[in-house]
Amino acid sequence: MNMIEAAAVHVRFGDRVVLESVDLAVAEGEFHGVMGPNGAGKTTFFNVLTGRVKPNRGRVLLAGEDVTGLSPHRIAAKGIARSFQIMTLFDEFSALDNVMMGLPEFRARSHDVARAAAGDSRFAAKSSEALAAVGLADKGDIRAKDLSYGDRRALEIAVALAQAPRVLCLDEPTSGLGSDGVQRLAALIARLKGRLTIVAIEHDMEFLFSLADRISVIHWGQVVARGTPHELQQNEWVRRSNLGKFA
Amino acid sequence: MAAPLLVLDDVRKVYTRGRVIRRPTFTLQANLSLDEPDIVGVVGPNGAGKTTLFEMMTGSNAPTSGRVLVAGTDIHGVKYRERDRLAIHYHQSYQVRRFRKRIPSAFLAPSPTRTPLVHLFDEPQFNLQDGYIGFMLDFFRKLRDEGRLVVLCMHPTAAWHLDILAEIAGRFLFVAGGGVTAVANFGALVADPRCRSYLGPEMTKAADAICHGAVHSST
């Protein structure tokens, strides 16, 4: 079964068509890359998947259940987690607290962040696990703002992972990372691959072509091409370009 | 028989200057019919009226006289927000011009279709490095094969731009001097002296080479 599916998603902002018609079906455990030029509609599409933008037409299904137009927190509760292109961490809080504050059961339990963060070990254990998964096991006590850029990006993923999502949406996870940061992220994704359904917008083609099971190319608010990295590289113009190098 | 996909029926656009005595500053005329799904390349010098032509085709800029019919429907008689359900204009955002909406939408007709029949790509950014060109060209073909009309405007400044036009377009429109000329194929386009003068010596040479079967390298 498809874990996440979008059918004929159409979004307009006033007079402007932002997504003409986007279809996507991602199987359980698949790592699906989304690429496309700037302004193609990739982030808007993510916003539709995660409930931040309600489509004018079309549907989003999570494991067969229609979640179109639900609020972001209801969609998150159903199991779609995301990281953002721009980081959204609480700078003054420790890495562990950041993860903990992302836990749905934590948020449901109390709004008194300080008390809750100091207390419940069950949440802490779960959060530590997520930190360990992204290689931040020994950095839980460090304030988010004191972490390196690469660690902050990893922390963002940990925040998403702690929610035990069924689908993880990553918006440009490699942006701003140096080459060793990208390698570390690639290793992390490789570990998560198969266990988690991942949809990732990414500009780093080498990253995407080496990791993705399939890739959708979005342009002009539509999927203009889709296939395995190998299939996409068969195109003659692609061979002539930098993309051809990753064959 | 189905109506032609796009008809410009004696379309004229006259831009004028002056409030009392209106002096025409620019006139664009077009009379053409694109009956079948196809990929139509559009070329012509700056200021020749390409943008005005596209705006009329996609319903944002009303012609002074004449009609624009998309699959038999007068696009300028359709509700403003539904016109892109007939013909959609993909342009750079800075190029978007807004026009007065004289008739309230309530008095206009709904679009008979939900997915655009005419797709107009206005100088899409092609970049040899990123490889998207191949996906874009395949997408144009897919749209055509699904029964749509693709209009692709390009401003050739490199030999490979001409490669793209020659490879992808089934026919051409040459826009110059306030008129629109339908041209049957790449060879006929390049043979037109007005087009040769627009392309300039270097691009003309490259275009001739394509006509004679030469293949360009990407560098």
XYZ file of C-alpha atoms in Angstrom:
466
model
C 0.000 0.000 0.000
C 1.049 3.577 -0.525
C 1.965 5.217 2.739
C 1.362 8.685 1.392
C -0.468 9.670 -1.704
C -1.392 12.975 -3.335
C -3.915 13.058 -6.153
C -4.357 15.993 -8.544
C -3.413 18.569 -5.923
C -4.211 22.061 -7.200
C -3.284 25.204 -5.290
C -3.709 28.819 -6.268
C -2.796 31.968 -4.416
C -5.173 34.585 -5.789
C -4.622 34.846 -9.530
C -1.552 32.676 -9.452
C -1.550 28.945 -9.966
C 1.137 27.586 -7.658
C 0.424 23.895 -8.103
C -1.339 22.999 -11.326
C -1.810 19.326 -10.619
C 0.548 17.218 -8.550
C 0.262 13.473 -8.129
C 2.531 11.458 -5.903
C 2.389 7.972 -4.463
C 5.090 6.854 -2.063
C 5.229 3.250 -0.928
C 5.859 2.288 2.676
C 9.561 2.457 3.409
C 10.382 4.303 0.205
C 12.752 7.238 0.109
C 11.250 9.565 -2.449
C 13.188 12.605 -3.634
C 11.563 15.773 -4.899
C 13.648 18.088 -7.011
C 12.970 21.069 -9.214
C 14.070 24.627 -9.849
C 13.359 27.470 -7.421
C 9.759 28.583 -7.412
C 8.565 25.290 -8.900
C 6.126 24.696 -6.051
C 8.049 22.092 -4.039
C 7.663 23.737 -0.651
C 4.003 24.551 -1.308
C 3.480 20.888 -2.090
C 5.068 19.967 1.254
C 2.810 22.495 2.914
C -0.160 20.675 1.417
C 1.103 17.291 2.625
C 1.590 18.625 6.140
C -1.634 20.638 6.356
C -0.211 24.150 6.295
C -1.836 24.878 2.941
C -5.282 23.629 2.049
C -5.460 22.659 -1.613
C -8.168 24.167 -3.816
C -8.656 20.714 -5.308
C -7.173 17.268 -4.937
C -6.618 14.871 -2.073
C -3.906 13.749 0.300
C -4.126 10.214 1.666
C -2.082 8.813 4.537
C -2.111 5.016 4.464
C -5.373 5.241 2.562
C -7.013 7.687 4.937
C -8.084 11.039 3.539
C -6.264 13.745 5.498
C -6.822 16.583 3.006
C -7.236 19.949 4.656
C -6.741 18.745 8.232
C -4.860 21.165 10.473
C -1.079 20.750 10.744
C -1.245 19.377 14.276
C -3.897 16.809 13.388
C -1.833 15.679 10.422
C 1.238 15.504 12.630
C -0.728 13.436 15.141
C -1.651 11.043 12.342
C 2.010 10.521 11.581
C 3.413 13.033 9.093
C 6.421 14.850 10.528
C 8.499 17.427 8.768
C 11.668 19.401 8.985
C 11.807 22.884 7.554
C 13.980 24.620 5.027
C 14.494 27.285 7.670
C 15.283 25.831 11.060
C 12.638 26.087 13.720
C 14.406 25.165 16.929
C 14.075 26.738 20.364
C 17.520 28.259 20.622
C 17.626 28.767 24.384
C 16.642 25.195 25.185
C 18.882 22.166 25.244
C 18.922 19.686 22.401
C 17.094 17.163 24.582
C 14.388 19.677 25.515
C 13.894 20.556 21.874
C 13.214 16.929 21.048
C 11.013 16.478 24.087
C 8.917 19.501 23.246
C 8.232 17.906 19.878
C 6.740 14.771 21.444
C 2.987 14.750 20.899
C 2.308 13.105 24.270
C 4.507 15.676 25.959
C 2.620 18.524 24.367
C -0.688 16.905 25.212
C 0.327 16.535 28.842
C 1.458 19.934 29.909
C 2.122 23.448 28.779
C 4.423 24.028 31.710
C 7.548 23.358 29.736
C 10.025 23.961 32.521
C 8.374 21.623 34.984
C 7.728 18.914 32.455
C 11.177 19.107 30.959
C 12.747 18.719 34.353
C 10.544 15.793 35.259
C 9.338 12.905 33.252
C 12.055 10.399 32.524
C 9.907 8.468 30.121
C 9.896 11.411 27.730
C 13.574 11.954 28.286
C 14.350 8.357 27.382
C 12.366 8.599 24.189
C 14.042 11.879 23.319
C 17.513 10.529 24.023
C 16.776 7.686 21.683
C 15.914 10.123 18.895
C 19.069 12.109 19.604
C 21.145 8.946 19.451
C 19.555 8.050 16.113
C 20.917 11.246 14.579
C 24.306 11.009 16.264
C 23.692 13.587 18.990
C 23.650 11.157 21.941
C 26.313 13.074 23.887
C 25.007 16.545 23.032
C 21.613 16.448 24.729
C 22.537 19.066 27.324
C 23.917 21.614 24.914
C 21.706 24.569 24.131
C 20.407 24.472 20.555
C 22.046 27.793 19.722
C 25.443 26.499 20.799
C 25.332 23.522 18.455
C 27.162 23.560 15.128
C 25.072 24.083 12.027
C 25.278 20.430 11.059
C 24.229 19.372 14.551
C 21.296 21.759 14.428
C 20.074 20.211 11.216
C 20.470 16.764 12.737
C 18.556 17.982 15.796
C 15.708 19.097 13.580
C 15.468 15.573 12.224
C 15.586 14.188 15.750
C 12.648 16.425 16.680
C 10.727 14.955 13.746
C 11.818 11.378 14.537
C 10.772 11.620 18.173
C 7.197 11.903 17.000
C 7.554 8.323 15.686
C 6.167 9.419 12.330
C 4.945 7.149 9.587
C 6.129 9.661 7.008
C 9.062 11.989 7.390
C 9.096 15.059 5.130
C 12.470 16.746 4.814
C 12.705 20.176 3.207
C 16.218 20.621 1.853
C 17.947 18.669 4.598
C 21.446 19.305 3.205
C 21.059 23.063 2.835
C 23.910 24.896 4.482
C 25.791 21.703 5.312
C 29.440 21.214 4.463
C 30.560 18.054 2.716
C 31.162 16.129 5.940
C 27.759 17.271 7.209
C 26.160 15.966 4.027
C 27.968 12.653 4.433
C 26.763 12.340 7.987
C 23.217 13.116 6.926
C 23.474 10.598 4.078
C 24.574 7.948 6.577
C 21.645 8.839 8.813
C 19.162 8.631 5.932
C 20.689 5.338 4.850
C 20.024 3.972 8.354
C 16.427 5.215 8.347
C 15.762 4.025 4.816
C 13.366 1.159 4.539
C 12.174 1.609 8.116
C 10.555 4.946 7.513
C 8.769 6.473 4.549
C 10.696 9.593 3.609
C 9.884 12.367 1.176
C 12.706 14.846 0.732
C 12.985 18.053 -1.239
C 16.613 18.392 -2.146
C 18.850 20.506 -4.357
C 21.937 18.377 -3.797
C 21.620 16.047 -6.756
C 24.448 13.758 -5.772
C 22.796 13.235 -2.405
C 19.416 12.551 -3.967
C 20.616 10.354 -6.803
C 22.666 8.177 -4.505
C 19.971 7.682 -1.855
C 16.507 7.996 -3.373
C 14.476 5.016 -4.492
C 12.535 7.249 -6.843
C 12.602 10.927 -7.704
C 9.864 13.304 -8.825
C 10.888 16.405 -10.709
C 8.482 19.264 -10.037
C 8.364 22.264 -12.314
C 5.603 24.740 -13.133
C 3.548 23.254 -10.324
C 3.439 19.798 -11.903
C 5.453 16.620 -11.900
C 7.364 16.886 -15.164
C 9.366 13.685 -14.710
C 9.472 10.745 -12.336
C 11.525 7.608 -12.039
C 14.389 5.845 -10.349
C 17.659 7.766 -10.437
C 18.782 5.354 -13.133
C 15.685 5.955 -15.241
C 16.010 9.721 -15.001
C 19.615 9.538 -16.070
C 18.694 7.887 -19.358
C 17.578 11.227 -20.756
C 20.071 12.534 -23.280
C 20.013 16.113 -21.983
C 20.528 14.810 -18.460
C 23.574 12.866 -19.608
C 24.998 16.075 -21.037
C 24.511 17.890 -17.722
C 26.013 17.636 -14.255
C 23.272 15.194 -13.301
C 24.760 12.704 -15.716
C 27.845 12.537 -13.541
C 26.011 10.685 -10.814
C 25.169 7.780 -13.079
C -15.214 17.501 -35.542
C -13.718 19.059 -32.456
C -13.054 22.795 -32.498
C -9.468 23.880 -33.196
C -7.413 24.167 -30.015
C -6.497 27.809 -30.494
C -7.880 30.341 -32.936
C -6.910 33.993 -33.161
C -9.778 35.281 -35.235
C -8.747 38.619 -36.758
C -7.276 39.710 -33.472
C -5.980 43.270 -33.220
C -4.480 45.030 -30.277
C -3.962 48.757 -30.577
C -2.093 50.626 -27.866
C -2.769 54.345 -27.971
C -1.412 57.486 -26.440
C -3.285 60.652 -25.510
C -6.681 61.008 -23.897
C -8.538 63.220 -26.342
C -6.795 62.506 -29.592
C -5.756 58.863 -29.422
C -2.687 58.209 -31.462
C -1.817 54.550 -31.941
C 1.644 53.751 -30.662
C 1.674 50.052 -31.366
C -0.558 47.642 -33.235
C -0.395 43.865 -33.211
C -2.467 41.780 -35.572
C -2.883 38.040 -35.729
C -5.100 35.728 -37.663
C -4.265 32.108 -37.213
C -5.585 28.724 -36.250
C -3.688 25.997 -34.418
C -6.008 23.053 -34.869
C -4.182 20.055 -33.452
C -2.134 19.219 -30.378
C 1.379 20.387 -31.156
C 4.444 22.149 -29.815
C 4.662 25.595 -31.345
C 7.899 27.542 -31.128
C 7.577 31.327 -30.963
C 10.466 33.625 -31.814
C 10.782 37.284 -32.597
C 12.665 40.392 -31.544
C 12.000 42.220 -28.307
C 9.211 44.738 -28.606
C 7.636 42.837 -31.479
C 4.527 42.072 -29.459
C 5.204 38.560 -28.171
C 4.120 39.378 -24.638
C 0.948 41.084 -25.850
C 0.233 38.090 -28.074
C 0.617 35.686 -25.133
C -1.496 37.837 -22.861
C -4.263 37.821 -25.439
C -3.947 34.062 -25.964
C -4.242 33.388 -22.247
C -6.980 35.919 -21.623
C -5.326 38.560 -19.452
C -5.089 41.307 -22.089
C -8.273 41.896 -24.094
C -7.874 42.474 -27.826
C -9.143 45.752 -29.259
C -11.036 43.690 -31.821
C -11.326 40.067 -32.840
C -11.687 36.928 -30.767
C -9.411 34.375 -29.133
C -11.033 30.949 -29.131
C -9.660 28.091 -27.063
C -11.310 24.860 -28.159
C -14.200 26.957 -29.416
C -14.647 29.065 -26.264
C -13.945 32.809 -26.341
C -11.432 33.000 -23.505
C -12.110 36.698 -22.927
C -15.716 35.835 -22.119
C -14.733 33.427 -19.322
C -14.556 34.310 -15.603
C -11.154 35.849 -14.919
C -9.941 33.229 -12.491
C -11.045 30.385 -14.700
C -9.269 31.529 -17.857
C -6.160 29.600 -16.864
C -8.314 26.474 -17.002
C -8.337 27.006 -20.766
C -4.926 28.521 -21.422
C -2.203 28.887 -18.814
C 0.723 31.290 -19.077
C 3.898 30.231 -17.288
C 5.972 33.358 -16.936
C 8.612 34.859 -14.769
C 6.783 36.604 -11.943
C 8.360 39.977 -12.717
C 6.768 39.866 -16.149
C 3.212 39.666 -14.893
C 1.200 42.644 -16.067
C -2.220 43.351 -14.647
C -5.108 44.684 -16.648
C -8.399 46.308 -15.829
C -11.261 43.903 -15.388
C -14.119 45.728 -17.072
C -16.866 43.164 -16.682
C -17.651 41.629 -13.262
C -16.839 37.928 -13.152
C -20.447 37.117 -12.273
C -21.488 38.083 -15.796
C -18.876 35.892 -17.431
C -19.049 32.231 -18.360
C -17.400 29.428 -16.389
C -14.569 27.554 -18.050
C -15.733 24.401 -19.783
C -12.533 22.578 -18.776
C -10.650 21.951 -15.541
C -7.225 21.292 -16.959
C -5.628 23.781 -19.320
C -5.731 22.956 -23.026
C -3.127 25.507 -24.032
C 0.154 25.704 -22.091
C 2.231 28.743 -22.863
C 5.841 28.721 -21.700
C 7.325 32.196 -21.890
C 11.107 32.010 -22.163
C 11.597 29.186 -19.653
C 14.998 29.172 -18.017
C 17.055 26.497 -19.681
C 20.350 25.623 -18.089
C 22.672 23.016 -19.529
C 24.264 22.266 -16.169
C 21.279 21.198 -14.147
C 19.853 18.731 -16.640
C 16.283 19.896 -16.219
C 16.045 20.677 -19.936
C 15.577 17.016 -20.747
C 12.710 16.712 -18.265
C 11.147 19.921 -19.522
C 11.277 18.842 -23.162
C 9.813 15.430 -22.343
C 7.083 17.196 -20.411
C 6.215 19.341 -23.428
C 5.910 16.154 -25.478
C 3.770 14.529 -22.813
C 1.382 17.490 -22.809
C 1.162 17.347 -26.596
C 0.569 13.599 -26.557
C -2.238 14.154 -24.048
C -3.927 16.438 -26.560
C -2.754 19.865 -25.410
C -1.248 22.695 -27.368
C 2.173 23.768 -26.108
C 3.413 27.231 -27.026
C 7.088 27.727 -26.296
C 8.631 31.155 -26.598
C 12.410 31.306 -26.816
C 14.993 33.958 -27.425
C 17.886 32.016 -28.940
C 21.249 33.300 -27.782
C 23.197 30.038 -27.993
C 23.369 27.308 -30.593
C 21.835 24.780 -28.232
C 18.754 27.007 -27.860
C 18.263 26.451 -31.572
C 18.867 22.712 -31.065
C 15.980 22.728 -28.602
C 13.640 24.555 -30.966
C 14.557 22.334 -33.901
C 14.186 19.202 -31.775
C 10.932 19.981 -30.071
C 8.744 22.297 -32.132
C 6.389 20.946 -34.754
C 5.721 24.400 -36.144
C 6.566 28.022 -35.476
C 5.200 31.506 -35.115
C 7.432 34.393 -36.054
C 6.384 37.646 -34.406
C 7.758 40.859 -35.872
C 6.644 44.289 -36.976
C 3.215 43.980 -35.369
C 2.358 40.819 -37.263
C 2.376 37.092 -36.574
C 3.472 34.657 -39.277
C 2.835 30.931 -39.037
C 5.797 28.914 -40.305
C 5.576 25.204 -41.124
C 8.978 24.007 -39.878
C 12.419 24.970 -38.630
C 13.899 25.095 -42.136
C 11.234 27.521 -43.339
C 11.736 29.657 -40.229
C 15.465 29.934 -40.805
C 14.914 30.661 -44.485
C 12.802 33.744 -43.672
C 15.041 36.806 -44.182
C 13.341 38.637 -41.285
C 14.169 35.754 -38.990
C 17.771 35.684 -40.229
C 18.154 39.345 -39.468
C 16.606 38.813 -36.013
C 18.936 35.916 -35.258
C 22.041 37.768 -36.358
C 24.984 36.272 -38.276
C 26.237 33.880 -35.613
C 22.884 32.314 -34.695
C 21.886 32.192 -38.372
C 25.011 30.209 -39.104
C 24.222 27.820 -36.270
C 20.623 27.494 -37.472
C 21.775 26.732 -41.008
C 24.090 24.066 -39.640
C 21.148 22.416 -37.853
C 19.168 22.482 -41.108
C 22.074 20.725 -42.794
C 22.069 18.014 -40.187
C 25.003 19.046 -38.020
C 24.843 18.109 -34.350
C 26.078 20.551 -31.754
C 28.045 19.727 -28.705
C 26.835 21.242 -25.479
C 29.990 23.207 -24.840
